């Protein structure tokens, strides 16, 4: 009886807080609340199905629901979440149309249902007021307006795949990271065991506890143990996201608990992740690719025990606050990237993903290896000064052997997916006619492919495909970063922040208007006439041809990034590697100035 009264009070509270129904007079709100029937659904259960008859509308009182559909090929498409305070089904109820999508419970939820008979009775008692709010509701539906909902906590369940202690380590580290973002509560195994043995109406008490926690905290972290238990299943139902935890010594194939949870209702609706725990003194993680086999997960996170930075990066990915940086190519002008990275570091902006092309890939790969910025500058200058020998020009003008040898020396046996922070290098795939994003395989090979201009260097071979410098298609590969920042479940634009750095200055390329033909003599004459407009050299022509796609894609890249930086480095020559420190300083000062505008 007490629980029923509490729920009724909650229904009234939800209606009054609604941006649509909260505009009604108190008497009308109370009349509406009195005719609503309460319905409870367990996490994973279907609430309505696409095509069903619409004979009711529903209000979310507690828990969370997910709207989804299947496309023609049967692929699951996930749309909005519905949180406490949201309503759905108004259009179908009023227009008598079939349900437009599936709605399932993400968590154990309580719904308030208004059926057609009671809706029509209410209209006779309050025609003007209810017609006004329902017209407003239909307007929101047609405009896809997001409804204002009550505050709710982000909830994560941590599930061990081998040892309880591994999961406890991650749960503690993740809770500490969340605590830097907002109020956080970790539901320990001991706390939950005590609650389970407290007696009373277990389900009703659990719903009440969940509502209380949701209203008090921003983040909830559920601990679970190895093996399936009633608590594990309940925590799984209440969580928005699942973090599986394995250690480097764990078997890589799916375990019993994973297979059992896969069969739980609502598994496909939750974001799923895998943390692979490493000892705290591990220099580089093991390659992650083998962990993905057979798993349908969003991302794999190599993580060190007791390493706060790794847990903070994990928390940013889980909450959609991860920051990705994309570094473009541009020869020596790419040293500006070092200045940009220095400015971001001083502003305490942590970089969670790194992508690059050409010079940006070379600098980005070293940064992903945690090489200090000054050391990156020195190593890159030494690398660039090595030169390259001409070769018989059958496939390229130079052999590329020295560059290959020095990149192997620089990166050794490191794999692209064997770094603490995700990294990718873009390259143009001449075989397939598209950009290839390299995020597995030897790190030196990925950087080499991204730094091999077509015609100048031989293409890099990967499974028979010919890979060259990516600037032919995309010099600043923002689209690839946007795909990797968005969740794998929700096919949307992305949920993090992208900072793109473009150092490929658009220099004027042309010839005097009275010149009808380019020739050796016209070019030499231009060199001998100071102040006259010069004709382009072979190097300038080849460089522009190799970057034409990137120039053409610049507007798209700007639109897909959150911050697009273009340091003023055009007065430095492409081969001005001796000016590395000055170029980096230009990038630093430019970025510091830009960040003051971000703050405004």
CSV table of C-alpha atoms in Angstrom, one decimal, residues 219-590:
chain,number,residue,atom,x,y,z
A,219,UNK,CA,27.2,8.0,-12.0
A,220,UNK,CA,26.6,4.5,-10.6
A,221,UNK,CA,29.1,1.7,-10.9
A,222,UNK,CA,27.9,-1.8,-10.1
A,223,UNK,CA,30.3,-4.5,-9.0
A,224,UNK,CA,29.6,-8.1,-9.8
A,225,UNK,CA,31.5,-11.4,-9.3
A,226,UNK,CA,32.5,-14.3,-11.4
A,227,UNK,CA,29.5,-16.6,-12.3
A,228,UNK,CA,25.9,-15.9,-12.8
A,229,UNK,CA,23.9,-14.8,-9.7
A,230,UNK,CA,20.7,-13.1,-9.1
A,231,UNK,CA,22.6,-9.9,-8.3
A,232,UNK,CA,24.6,-10.1,-11.5
A,233,UNK,CA,21.5,-10.4,-13.6
A,234,UNK,CA,19.8,-7.6,-11.7
A,235,UNK,CA,22.8,-5.3,-12.0
A,236,UNK,CA,23.0,-6.1,-15.7
A,237,UNK,CA,19.4,-5.1,-16.2
A,238,UNK,CA,19.8,-1.8,-14.4
A,239,UNK,CA,23.0,-0.7,-16.3
A,240,UNK,CA,23.2,1.4,-19.4
A,241,UNK,CA,26.6,0.0,-20.3
A,242,UNK,CA,28.5,-3.2,-19.6
A,243,UNK,CA,32.3,-3.3,-19.0
A,244,UNK,CA,33.7,-6.8,-19.2
A,245,UNK,CA,37.1,-7.3,-17.5
A,246,UNK,CA,39.8,-9.7,-18.4
A,247,UNK,CA,43.5,-9.9,-17.6
A,248,UNK,CA,46.4,-10.5,-20.0
A,249,UNK,CA,46.5,-14.1,-18.7
A,250,UNK,CA,42.8,-14.8,-19.2
A,251,UNK,CA,41.6,-17.0,-22.1
A,252,UNK,CA,40.8,-14.9,-25.1
A,253,UNK,CA,37.7,-16.8,-26.2
A,254,UNK,CA,34.2,-16.1,-24.8
A,255,UNK,CA,33.6,-17.4,-21.3
A,256,UNK,CA,30.5,-19.0,-19.8
A,257,UNK,CA,29.3,-15.8,-18.1
A,258,UNK,CA,29.6,-13.8,-21.4
A,259,UNK,CA,27.6,-16.4,-23.2
A,260,UNK,CA,24.9,-16.4,-20.6
A,261,UNK,CA,24.6,-12.6,-20.6
A,262,UNK,CA,24.5,-12.6,-24.4
A,263,UNK,CA,21.2,-14.5,-24.0
A,264,UNK,CA,19.8,-12.0,-21.5
A,265,UNK,CA,16.9,-9.9,-22.8
A,266,UNK,CA,18.1,-6.4,-23.8
A,267,UNK,CA,21.8,-7.4,-24.3
A,268,UNK,CA,21.8,-5.9,-27.8
A,269,UNK,CA,20.5,-2.6,-26.5
A,270,UNK,CA,23.4,-1.9,-24.2
A,271,UNK,CA,26.8,-0.5,-25.0
A,272,UNK,CA,29.4,-3.1,-24.3
A,273,UNK,CA,33.1,-2.8,-23.7
A,274,UNK,CA,36.1,-4.9,-22.8
A,275,UNK,CA,38.9,-3.9,-20.4
A,276,UNK,CA,42.1,-5.9,-20.6
A,277,UNK,CA,44.0,-5.4,-17.4
A,278,UNK,CA,47.8,-5.2,-17.4
A,279,UNK,CA,50.3,-5.1,-14.5
A,280,UNK,CA,51.0,-1.5,-13.4
A,281,UNK,CA,54.6,-1.5,-14.7
A,282,UNK,CA,53.8,-2.7,-18.2
A,283,UNK,CA,55.6,-0.5,-20.8
A,284,UNK,CA,53.4,-1.3,-23.8
A,285,UNK,CA,50.2,-3.5,-23.8
A,286,UNK,CA,49.8,-6.6,-25.8
A,287,UNK,CA,48.1,-6.3,-29.2
A,288,UNK,CA,44.3,-6.2,-28.7
A,289,UNK,CA,43.1,-7.6,-32.1
A,290,UNK,CA,42.7,-11.2,-30.9
A,291,UNK,CA,40.4,-10.1,-28.1
A,292,UNK,CA,37.9,-8.9,-30.6
A,293,UNK,CA,37.4,-12.3,-32.2
A,294,UNK,CA,33.8,-13.6,-31.6
A,295,UNK,CA,32.9,-10.5,-29.5
A,296,UNK,CA,30.3,-7.9,-30.4
A,297,UNK,CA,31.7,-5.0,-28.4
A,298,UNK,CA,32.2,-1.3,-29.0
A,299,UNK,CA,35.9,-1.0,-28.0
A,300,UNK,CA,38.8,-2.7,-26.2
A,301,UNK,CA,40.7,-0.8,-23.6
A,302,UNK,CA,44.2,-1.9,-22.6
A,303,UNK,CA,44.4,-0.7,-19.0
A,304,UNK,CA,47.1,-0.7,-16.3
A,305,UNK,CA,46.3,-1.5,-12.7
A,306,UNK,CA,46.4,1.6,-10.4
A,307,UNK,CA,47.0,3.9,-13.4
A,308,UNK,CA,44.5,6.8,-13.0
A,309,UNK,CA,45.0,8.2,-16.5
A,310,UNK,CA,43.9,4.9,-18.1
A,311,UNK,CA,40.6,4.9,-16.0
A,312,UNK,CA,40.0,8.5,-16.8
A,313,UNK,CA,40.3,7.8,-20.5
A,314,UNK,CA,37.9,4.9,-20.1
A,315,UNK,CA,35.4,7.1,-18.3
A,316,UNK,CA,35.6,9.7,-21.1
A,317,UNK,CA,34.8,7.1,-23.7
A,318,UNK,CA,31.9,5.8,-21.7
A,319,UNK,CA,30.4,9.2,-21.2
A,320,UNK,CA,30.9,10.5,-24.7
A,321,UNK,CA,33.6,13.0,-23.6
A,322,UNK,CA,36.6,11.5,-25.4
A,323,UNK,CA,38.8,13.9,-27.4
A,324,UNK,CA,40.3,12.8,-30.7
A,325,UNK,CA,43.0,14.7,-32.6
A,326,UNK,CA,43.6,14.5,-36.3
A,327,UNK,CA,47.0,15.6,-37.6
A,328,UNK,CA,47.3,16.4,-41.3
A,329,UNK,CA,50.3,16.2,-43.6
A,330,UNK,CA,52.4,19.1,-44.9
A,331,UNK,CA,56.1,18.3,-44.8
A,332,UNK,CA,58.1,20.4,-42.3
A,333,UNK,CA,55.1,22.5,-41.6
A,334,UNK,CA,53.8,19.5,-39.7
A,335,UNK,CA,56.1,20.5,-36.8
A,336,UNK,CA,53.2,22.9,-35.9
A,337,UNK,CA,51.4,19.8,-34.5
A,338,UNK,CA,53.9,19.7,-31.7
A,339,UNK,CA,53.0,23.3,-30.7
A,340,UNK,CA,49.3,22.4,-30.8
A,341,UNK,CA,49.8,19.3,-28.6
A,342,UNK,CA,51.9,21.4,-26.2
A,343,UNK,CA,49.1,24.0,-25.9
A,344,UNK,CA,46.4,21.4,-25.3
A,345,UNK,CA,48.5,19.7,-22.7
A,346,UNK,CA,49.0,23.0,-20.8
A,347,UNK,CA,45.2,23.5,-21.0
A,348,UNK,CA,44.7,20.0,-19.4
A,349,UNK,CA,42.9,18.8,-22.5
A,350,UNK,CA,43.6,15.0,-22.6
A,351,UNK,CA,43.9,13.3,-26.0
A,352,UNK,CA,42.1,10.0,-26.1
A,353,UNK,CA,42.5,9.0,-29.8
A,354,UNK,CA,45.1,10.0,-32.3
A,355,UNK,CA,44.8,9.9,-36.1
A,356,UNK,CA,47.1,11.3,-38.8
A,357,UNK,CA,48.3,11.3,-42.3
A,358,UNK,CA,51.8,11.7,-43.7
A,359,UNK,CA,53.8,14.0,-41.4
A,360,UNK,CA,50.8,14.0,-39.0
A,361,UNK,CA,51.0,10.2,-38.9
A,362,UNK,CA,54.7,10.3,-38.1
A,363,UNK,CA,54.3,12.8,-35.3
A,364,UNK,CA,51.0,11.2,-34.1
A,365,UNK,CA,52.5,7.7,-33.9
A,366,UNK,CA,55.3,8.9,-31.7
A,367,UNK,CA,52.9,10.9,-29.5
A,368,UNK,CA,50.7,7.8,-29.1
A,369,UNK,CA,53.9,6.0,-27.9
A,370,UNK,CA,54.1,8.6,-25.1
A,371,UNK,CA,57.4,10.1,-26.5
A,372,UNK,CA,58.0,13.6,-25.0
A,373,UNK,CA,57.3,16.5,-27.5
A,374,UNK,CA,60.9,17.8,-27.5
A,375,UNK,CA,62.1,14.2,-28.2
A,376,UNK,CA,59.6,13.9,-31.1
A,377,UNK,CA,61.0,17.1,-32.6
A,378,UNK,CA,64.6,15.9,-32.4
A,379,UNK,CA,63.9,12.4,-33.6
A,380,UNK,CA,61.8,13.7,-36.6
A,381,UNK,CA,64.5,16.2,-37.6
A,382,UNK,CA,67.1,13.4,-37.5
A,383,UNK,CA,64.8,11.1,-39.5
A,384,UNK,CA,64.1,13.8,-42.2
A,385,UNK,CA,67.8,14.6,-42.6
A,386,UNK,CA,68.6,11.0,-43.7
A,387,UNK,CA,67.8,11.6,-47.3
A,388,UNK,CA,66.9,8.9,-49.9
A,389,UNK,CA,68.7,7.4,-52.9
A,390,UNK,CA,67.3,7.7,-56.5
A,391,UNK,CA,66.5,4.4,-58.1
A,392,UNK,CA,65.6,3.0,-61.6
A,393,UNK,CA,62.3,4.9,-62.1
A,394,UNK,CA,60.1,1.9,-62.9
A,395,UNK,CA,57.8,2.3,-59.9
A,396,UNK,CA,59.2,5.3,-58.1
A,397,UNK,CA,61.9,8.0,-58.2
A,398,UNK,CA,63.5,6.9,-55.0
A,399,UNK,CA,63.9,3.4,-53.4
A,400,UNK,CA,62.4,4.2,-50.0
A,401,UNK,CA,64.8,1.7,-48.3
A,402,UNK,CA,66.3,4.3,-46.0
A,403,UNK,CA,63.0,5.6,-44.8
A,404,UNK,CA,61.7,2.0,-44.3
A,405,UNK,CA,64.8,1.1,-42.3
A,406,UNK,CA,64.7,4.1,-40.1
A,407,UNK,CA,61.0,3.7,-39.3
A,408,UNK,CA,61.6,0.1,-38.3
A,409,UNK,CA,64.4,1.4,-36.0
A,410,UNK,CA,62.1,4.1,-34.6
A,411,UNK,CA,59.1,1.9,-33.8
A,412,UNK,CA,60.6,-1.6,-33.6
A,413,UNK,CA,58.0,-4.4,-33.1
A,414,UNK,CA,55.2,-2.2,-31.9
A,415,UNK,CA,51.8,-2.9,-33.3
A,416,UNK,CA,49.2,-0.2,-34.1
A,417,UNK,CA,46.7,-1.8,-31.7
A,418,UNK,CA,49.4,-2.4,-29.1
A,419,UNK,CA,49.4,1.2,-27.7
A,420,UNK,CA,47.6,2.6,-24.6
A,421,UNK,CA,45.8,5.2,-26.7
A,422,UNK,CA,44.1,4.2,-30.0
A,423,UNK,CA,46.0,5.4,-33.1
A,424,UNK,CA,45.4,5.2,-36.8
A,425,UNK,CA,47.2,6.3,-39.9
A,426,UNK,CA,45.4,7.1,-43.1
A,427,UNK,CA,46.6,6.1,-46.6
A,428,UNK,CA,45.2,6.2,-50.1
A,429,UNK,CA,44.5,2.7,-51.3
A,430,UNK,CA,45.3,2.8,-55.1
A,431,UNK,CA,43.9,-0.7,-55.5
A,432,UNK,CA,40.5,0.0,-54.1
A,433,UNK,CA,40.3,3.7,-54.9
A,434,UNK,CA,39.6,4.8,-51.3
A,435,UNK,CA,41.1,5.8,-48.0
A,436,UNK,CA,42.4,2.9,-46.0
A,437,UNK,CA,42.6,3.4,-42.2
A,438,UNK,CA,45.4,1.4,-40.7
A,439,UNK,CA,44.7,0.5,-37.1
A,440,UNK,CA,46.3,-3.0,-36.9
A,441,UNK,CA,49.6,-4.4,-38.0
A,442,UNK,CA,53.2,-3.0,-37.5
A,443,UNK,CA,53.3,0.6,-36.5
A,444,UNK,CA,56.3,1.3,-38.8
A,445,UNK,CA,54.4,0.0,-41.8
A,446,UNK,CA,51.3,2.1,-41.1
A,447,UNK,CA,53.5,5.3,-40.9
A,448,UNK,CA,55.5,4.3,-44.0
A,449,UNK,CA,52.3,3.9,-46.1
A,450,UNK,CA,51.0,7.2,-45.0
A,451,UNK,CA,54.4,8.9,-45.9
A,452,UNK,CA,54.8,7.4,-49.3
A,453,UNK,CA,53.8,10.0,-52.0
A,454,UNK,CA,52.8,8.2,-55.2
A,455,UNK,CA,55.5,8.3,-57.8
A,456,UNK,CA,58.2,9.5,-55.4
A,457,UNK,CA,58.2,6.5,-53.1
A,458,UNK,CA,57.1,2.9,-53.9
A,459,UNK,CA,53.6,2.0,-52.7
A,460,UNK,CA,53.5,-0.1,-49.5
A,461,UNK,CA,52.0,-3.5,-50.1
A,462,UNK,CA,49.3,-4.8,-47.6
A,463,UNK,CA,47.6,-8.1,-48.8
A,464,UNK,CA,48.2,-7.1,-52.4
A,465,UNK,CA,46.8,-3.6,-52.1
A,466,UNK,CA,49.0,-0.6,-53.0
A,467,UNK,CA,49.0,2.1,-50.3
A,468,UNK,CA,50.4,5.6,-50.7
A,469,UNK,CA,50.2,9.0,-48.9
A,470,UNK,CA,46.6,9.6,-48.0
A,471,UNK,CA,46.6,13.3,-49.1
A,472,UNK,CA,45.4,12.2,-52.6
A,473,UNK,CA,42.0,11.7,-51.1
A,474,UNK,CA,42.0,13.1,-47.5
A,475,UNK,CA,44.9,15.0,-46.0
A,476,UNK,CA,43.2,15.5,-42.7
A,477,UNK,CA,41.2,12.3,-42.1
A,478,UNK,CA,38.4,13.7,-39.9
A,479,UNK,CA,35.7,11.3,-41.2
A,480,UNK,CA,37.7,8.3,-39.9
A,481,UNK,CA,38.0,9.9,-36.5
A,482,UNK,CA,34.3,10.7,-36.4
A,483,UNK,CA,33.4,7.1,-37.1
A,484,UNK,CA,35.7,6.0,-34.2
A,485,UNK,CA,34.4,8.5,-31.7
A,486,UNK,CA,30.8,7.5,-32.3
A,487,UNK,CA,29.4,4.5,-30.6
A,488,UNK,CA,29.3,1.3,-32.5
A,489,UNK,CA,25.7,0.7,-31.5
A,490,UNK,CA,24.2,4.0,-32.4
A,491,UNK,CA,24.8,4.9,-36.1
A,492,UNK,CA,25.1,8.6,-35.5
A,493,UNK,CA,27.6,11.4,-36.1
A,494,UNK,CA,29.6,10.8,-33.0
A,495,UNK,CA,29.6,11.7,-29.3
A,496,UNK,CA,33.1,13.1,-28.6
A,497,UNK,CA,35.1,16.1,-29.6
A,498,UNK,CA,37.4,16.2,-32.6
A,499,UNK,CA,40.3,18.7,-32.9
A,500,UNK,CA,41.7,18.7,-36.5
A,501,UNK,CA,45.0,20.4,-37.4
A,502,UNK,CA,45.5,21.4,-41.0
A,503,UNK,CA,49.0,22.6,-42.0
A,504,UNK,CA,48.6,22.1,-45.8
A,505,UNK,CA,48.6,25.7,-46.8
A,506,UNK,CA,46.8,26.5,-50.1
A,507,UNK,CA,49.5,28.3,-52.0
A,508,UNK,CA,48.7,30.0,-55.3
A,509,UNK,CA,49.6,27.8,-58.2
A,510,UNK,CA,49.4,29.2,-61.7
A,511,UNK,CA,51.3,31.0,-64.5
A,512,UNK,CA,51.4,34.5,-66.1
A,513,UNK,CA,48.2,35.0,-68.1
A,514,UNK,CA,50.2,35.9,-71.3
A,515,UNK,CA,52.0,32.5,-71.2
A,516,UNK,CA,50.6,29.9,-73.5
A,517,UNK,CA,52.8,27.0,-72.7
A,518,UNK,CA,55.0,25.8,-69.7
A,519,UNK,CA,58.6,25.1,-70.7
A,520,UNK,CA,62.0,24.8,-69.1
A,521,UNK,CA,62.9,28.2,-70.4
A,522,UNK,CA,59.8,29.9,-69.1
A,523,UNK,CA,60.6,28.4,-65.7
A,524,UNK,CA,64.2,29.5,-65.7
A,525,UNK,CA,63.2,32.9,-66.9
A,526,UNK,CA,61.0,33.3,-63.9
A,527,UNK,CA,63.9,32.5,-61.5
A,528,UNK,CA,66.0,35.2,-63.2
A,529,UNK,CA,63.3,37.8,-62.9
A,530,UNK,CA,62.8,38.9,-59.3
A,531,UNK,CA,59.2,40.0,-58.6
A,532,UNK,CA,57.7,38.3,-61.7
A,533,UNK,CA,55.1,35.6,-61.3
A,534,UNK,CA,56.9,32.3,-61.5
A,535,UNK,CA,55.7,29.2,-63.2
A,536,UNK,CA,55.4,26.2,-61.0
A,537,UNK,CA,58.3,23.7,-60.6
A,538,UNK,CA,57.9,19.9,-61.0
A,539,UNK,CA,58.0,19.6,-57.2
A,540,UNK,CA,55.1,22.1,-56.8
A,541,UNK,CA,53.1,20.4,-59.5
A,542,UNK,CA,53.6,16.9,-58.0
A,543,UNK,CA,52.8,18.1,-54.5
A,544,UNK,CA,49.6,19.8,-55.6
A,545,UNK,CA,48.5,16.8,-57.6
A,546,UNK,CA,49.2,14.6,-54.6
A,547,UNK,CA,47.1,16.8,-52.3
A,548,UNK,CA,44.2,17.8,-54.6
A,549,UNK,CA,41.8,15.4,-53.0
A,550,UNK,CA,42.6,16.7,-49.5
A,551,UNK,CA,42.1,20.3,-50.7
A,552,UNK,CA,38.7,19.3,-52.2
A,553,UNK,CA,37.6,17.6,-49.0
A,554,UNK,CA,38.6,20.5,-46.7
A,555,UNK,CA,35.1,21.9,-46.3
A,556,UNK,CA,33.8,18.5,-45.4
A,557,UNK,CA,36.6,18.0,-42.9
A,558,UNK,CA,35.8,21.4,-41.3
A,559,UNK,CA,32.1,20.5,-41.0
A,560,UNK,CA,32.8,17.1,-39.4
A,561,UNK,CA,35.3,18.5,-36.8
A,562,UNK,CA,34.5,20.5,-33.6
A,563,UNK,CA,37.6,22.6,-33.8
A,564,UNK,CA,39.5,23.0,-37.0
A,565,UNK,CA,43.0,24.6,-36.5
A,566,UNK,CA,45.0,26.1,-39.4
A,567,UNK,CA,48.3,27.5,-38.0
A,568,UNK,CA,49.8,30.2,-40.1
A,569,UNK,CA,52.9,28.3,-41.3
A,570,UNK,CA,52.7,29.1,-45.1
A,571,UNK,CA,55.9,31.2,-45.0
A,572,UNK,CA,57.9,28.1,-44.0
A,573,UNK,CA,59.2,25.9,-46.9
A,574,UNK,CA,57.9,22.4,-47.1
A,575,UNK,CA,61.4,21.1,-46.6
A,576,UNK,CA,62.3,23.6,-43.8
A,577,UNK,CA,63.1,20.9,-41.2
A,578,UNK,CA,65.8,23.0,-39.6
A,579,UNK,CA,63.0,25.5,-38.6
A,580,UNK,CA,61.2,22.8,-36.6
A,581,UNK,CA,61.4,24.8,-33.3
A,582,UNK,CA,60.1,28.0,-34.9
A,583,UNK,CA,57.3,26.1,-36.7
A,584,UNK,CA,56.2,24.4,-33.4
A,585,UNK,CA,56.2,27.8,-31.7
A,586,UNK,CA,53.8,29.2,-34.3
A,587,UNK,CA,51.5,26.2,-33.7
A,588,UNK,CA,51.7,26.7,-30.0
A,589,UNK,CA,50.9,30.5,-30.0
A,590,UNK,CA,48.1,30.0,-32.6
